[in-house]
Tab-separated table of C-alpha atoms in Angstrom:
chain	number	residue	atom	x	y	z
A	1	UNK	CA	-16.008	15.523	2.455
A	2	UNK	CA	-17.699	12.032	3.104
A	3	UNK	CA	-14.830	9.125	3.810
A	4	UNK	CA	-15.914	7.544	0.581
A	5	UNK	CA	-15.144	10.500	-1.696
A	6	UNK	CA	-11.938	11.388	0.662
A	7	UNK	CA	-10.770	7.907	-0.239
A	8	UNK	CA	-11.386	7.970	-3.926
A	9	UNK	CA	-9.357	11.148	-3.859
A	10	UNK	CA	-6.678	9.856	-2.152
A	11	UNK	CA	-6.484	6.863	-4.783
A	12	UNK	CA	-6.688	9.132	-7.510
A	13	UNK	CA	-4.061	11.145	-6.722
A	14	UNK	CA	-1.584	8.552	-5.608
A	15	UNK	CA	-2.267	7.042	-9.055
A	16	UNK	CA	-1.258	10.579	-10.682
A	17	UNK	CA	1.971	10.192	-8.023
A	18	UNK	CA	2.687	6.796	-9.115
A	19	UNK	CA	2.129	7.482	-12.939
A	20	UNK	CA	4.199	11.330	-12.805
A	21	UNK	CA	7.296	9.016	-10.606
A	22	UNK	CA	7.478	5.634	-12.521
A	23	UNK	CA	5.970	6.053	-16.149
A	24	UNK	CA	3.077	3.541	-17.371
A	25	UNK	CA	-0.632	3.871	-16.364
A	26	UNK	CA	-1.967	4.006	-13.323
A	27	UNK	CA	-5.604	4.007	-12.516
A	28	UNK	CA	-8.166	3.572	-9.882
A	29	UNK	CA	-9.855	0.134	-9.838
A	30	UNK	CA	-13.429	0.159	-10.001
A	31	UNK	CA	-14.635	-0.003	-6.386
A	32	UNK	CA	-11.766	0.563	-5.267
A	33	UNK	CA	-10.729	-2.806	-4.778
A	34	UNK	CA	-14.162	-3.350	-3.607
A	35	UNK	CA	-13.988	-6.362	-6.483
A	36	UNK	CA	-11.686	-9.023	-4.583
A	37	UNK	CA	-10.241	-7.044	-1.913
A	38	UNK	CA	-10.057	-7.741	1.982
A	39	UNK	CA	-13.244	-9.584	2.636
A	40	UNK	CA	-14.197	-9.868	-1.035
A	41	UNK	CA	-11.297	-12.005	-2.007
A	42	UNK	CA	-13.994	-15.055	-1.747
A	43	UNK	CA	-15.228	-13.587	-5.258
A	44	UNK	CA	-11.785	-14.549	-6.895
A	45	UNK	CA	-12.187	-18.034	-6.955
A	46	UNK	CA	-12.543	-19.673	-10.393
A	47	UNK	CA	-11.300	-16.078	-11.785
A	48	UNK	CA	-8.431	-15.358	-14.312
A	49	UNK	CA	-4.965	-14.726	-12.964
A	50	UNK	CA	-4.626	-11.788	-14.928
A	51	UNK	CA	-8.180	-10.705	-13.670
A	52	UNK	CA	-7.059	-11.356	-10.114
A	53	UNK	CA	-4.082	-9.291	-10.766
A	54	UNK	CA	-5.745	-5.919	-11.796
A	55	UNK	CA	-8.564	-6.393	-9.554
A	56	UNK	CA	-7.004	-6.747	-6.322
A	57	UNK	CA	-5.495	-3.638	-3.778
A	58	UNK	CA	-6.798	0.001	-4.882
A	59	UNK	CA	-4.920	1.004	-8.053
A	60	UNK	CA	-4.157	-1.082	-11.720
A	61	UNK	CA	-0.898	-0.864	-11.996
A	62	UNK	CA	1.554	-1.858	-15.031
A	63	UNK	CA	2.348	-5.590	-15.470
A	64	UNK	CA	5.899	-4.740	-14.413
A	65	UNK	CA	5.334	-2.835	-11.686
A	66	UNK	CA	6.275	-5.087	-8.159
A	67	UNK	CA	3.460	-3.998	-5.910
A	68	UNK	CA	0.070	-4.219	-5.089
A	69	UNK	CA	-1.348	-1.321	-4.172
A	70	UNK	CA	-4.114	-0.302	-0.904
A	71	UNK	CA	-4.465	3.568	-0.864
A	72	UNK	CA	-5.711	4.482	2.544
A	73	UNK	CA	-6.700	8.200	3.662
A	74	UNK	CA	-7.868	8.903	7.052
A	75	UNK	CA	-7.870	12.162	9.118
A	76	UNK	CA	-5.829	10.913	12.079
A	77	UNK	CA	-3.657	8.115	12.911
A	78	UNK	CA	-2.447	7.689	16.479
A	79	UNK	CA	1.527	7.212	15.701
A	80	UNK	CA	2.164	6.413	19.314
A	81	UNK	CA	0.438	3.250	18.249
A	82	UNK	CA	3.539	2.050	16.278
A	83	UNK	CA	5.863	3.450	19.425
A	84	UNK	CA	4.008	0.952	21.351
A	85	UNK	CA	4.387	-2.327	18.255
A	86	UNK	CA	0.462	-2.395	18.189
A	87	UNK	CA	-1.917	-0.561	15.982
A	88	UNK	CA	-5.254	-2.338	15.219
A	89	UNK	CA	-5.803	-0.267	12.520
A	90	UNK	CA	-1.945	-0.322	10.303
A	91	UNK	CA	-2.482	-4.435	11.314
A	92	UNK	CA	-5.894	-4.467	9.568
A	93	UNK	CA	-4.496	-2.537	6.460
A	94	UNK	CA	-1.085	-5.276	6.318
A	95	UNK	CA	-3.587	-7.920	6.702
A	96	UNK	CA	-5.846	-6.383	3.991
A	97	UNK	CA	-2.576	-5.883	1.689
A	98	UNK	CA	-1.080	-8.952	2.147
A	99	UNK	CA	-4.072	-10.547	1.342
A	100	UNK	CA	-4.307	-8.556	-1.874
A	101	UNK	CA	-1.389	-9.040	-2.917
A	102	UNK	CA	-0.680	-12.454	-2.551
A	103	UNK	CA	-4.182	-12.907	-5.035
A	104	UNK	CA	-2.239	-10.643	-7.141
A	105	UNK	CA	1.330	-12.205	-7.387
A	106	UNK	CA	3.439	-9.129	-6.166
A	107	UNK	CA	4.598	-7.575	-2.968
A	108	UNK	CA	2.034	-5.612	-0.863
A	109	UNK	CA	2.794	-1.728	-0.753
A	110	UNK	CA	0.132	0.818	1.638
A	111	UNK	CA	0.101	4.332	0.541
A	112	UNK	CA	-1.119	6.097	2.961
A	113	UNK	CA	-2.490	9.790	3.824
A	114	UNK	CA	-3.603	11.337	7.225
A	115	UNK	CA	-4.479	15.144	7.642
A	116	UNK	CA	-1.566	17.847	8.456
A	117	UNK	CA	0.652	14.519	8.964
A	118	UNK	CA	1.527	13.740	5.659
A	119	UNK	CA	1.474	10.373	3.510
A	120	UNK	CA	3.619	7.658	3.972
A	121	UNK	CA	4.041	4.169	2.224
A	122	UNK	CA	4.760	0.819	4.156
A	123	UNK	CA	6.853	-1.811	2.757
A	124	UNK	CA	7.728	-5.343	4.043
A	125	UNK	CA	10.951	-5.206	5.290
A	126	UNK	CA	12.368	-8.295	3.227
A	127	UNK	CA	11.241	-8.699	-0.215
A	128	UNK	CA	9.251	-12.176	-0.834
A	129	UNK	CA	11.250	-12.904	-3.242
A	130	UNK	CA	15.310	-12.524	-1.322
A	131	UNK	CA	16.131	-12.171	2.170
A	132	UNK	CA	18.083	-9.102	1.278
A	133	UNK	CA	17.031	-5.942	4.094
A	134	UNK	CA	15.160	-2.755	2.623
A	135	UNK	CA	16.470	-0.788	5.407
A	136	UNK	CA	19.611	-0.335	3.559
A	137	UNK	CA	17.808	1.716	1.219
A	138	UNK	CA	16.425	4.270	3.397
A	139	UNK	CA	17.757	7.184	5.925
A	140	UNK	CA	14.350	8.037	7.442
A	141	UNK	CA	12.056	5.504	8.289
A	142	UNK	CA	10.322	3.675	11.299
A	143	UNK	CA	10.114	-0.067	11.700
A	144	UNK	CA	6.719	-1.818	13.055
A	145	UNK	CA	6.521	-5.419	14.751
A	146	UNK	CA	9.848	-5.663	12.998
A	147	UNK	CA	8.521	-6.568	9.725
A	148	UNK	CA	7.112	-3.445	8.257
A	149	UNK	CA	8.920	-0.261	6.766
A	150	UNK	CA	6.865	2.715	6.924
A	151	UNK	CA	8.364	6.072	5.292
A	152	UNK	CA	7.453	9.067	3.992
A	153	UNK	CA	6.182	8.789	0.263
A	154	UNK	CA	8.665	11.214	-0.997
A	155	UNK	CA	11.676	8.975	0.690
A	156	UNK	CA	10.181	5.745	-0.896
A	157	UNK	CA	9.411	7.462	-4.246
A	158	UNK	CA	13.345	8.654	-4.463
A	159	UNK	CA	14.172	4.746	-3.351
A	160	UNK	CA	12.063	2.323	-4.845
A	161	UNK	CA	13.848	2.066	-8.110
A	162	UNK	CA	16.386	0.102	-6.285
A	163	UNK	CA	13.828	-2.342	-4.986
């Protein structure tokens, strides 16, 4: 499978994830973000808020719904990276989602997938909007540069209702 189509998948089915856990519709944007995401967010200016909103990270999500969302799906991930505090690749993605989501008004969340390692989410650690911790809310998770939660999908799918 090409990484295009492996990435569509992967934003497909964490809509269906998102949509089964929380209620509301979920969808794919079109071009997956392509629109105003990372290096596209140029193409914003003079745009609706609203328009921003949908049209930024990977997946529409319900006006209530806190994050914005960049689905990532790759076949390996070096994890030692994290270990170590630098990855050049999770630092592109936060930059990427942080970007998006501060065009879209909410907090940046990363759902992400790597082969026969599982999928995982990433979270800032404090909430832009209160300085309370999010490690409170979670038994299993790894921290990165300090700032970043990153757990498994299940974990932050049982948890994220008390975000």
């Amino acid at each position: 499978m090409n990484s295009n189509k492996k990435g569509k998948s992967w934003e497909l089915e964490a809509s269906h994830l998102l949509q089964e856990h929380f209620g509301g519709v979920f969808n794919r944007v079109p071009r997956s973000g392509g629109m105003f995401g990372g290096k596209n967010i140029k193409h914003a200016e003079g745009q609706r808020e609203d328009v921003k909103e949908i049209m930024s990270g990977d997946i529409i999500c319900p006006e209530d719904f806190p994050f914005s969302v960049e689905a990532k799906n790759y076949s390996s991930f070096d994890f030692s990276k994290l270990y170590q505090g630098e990855s050049k690749i999770l630092d592109e993605w936060i930059e990427q989602s942080n970007s998006d989501a501060l065009l879209s008004g909410k907090e940046p969340l990363i759902l992400m997938k790597f082969n026969y390692k599982g999928a995982y989410a990433v979270i800032k650690r404090y909430s832009d909007k209160n300085d309370a911790d999010r490690i409170s809310l979670f038994g299993d998770y790894n921290l990165y540069k300090n700032k970043y939660i990153i757990i498994s999908i299940k974990n932050f799918l049982n948890k994220i209702r008390s975000l």
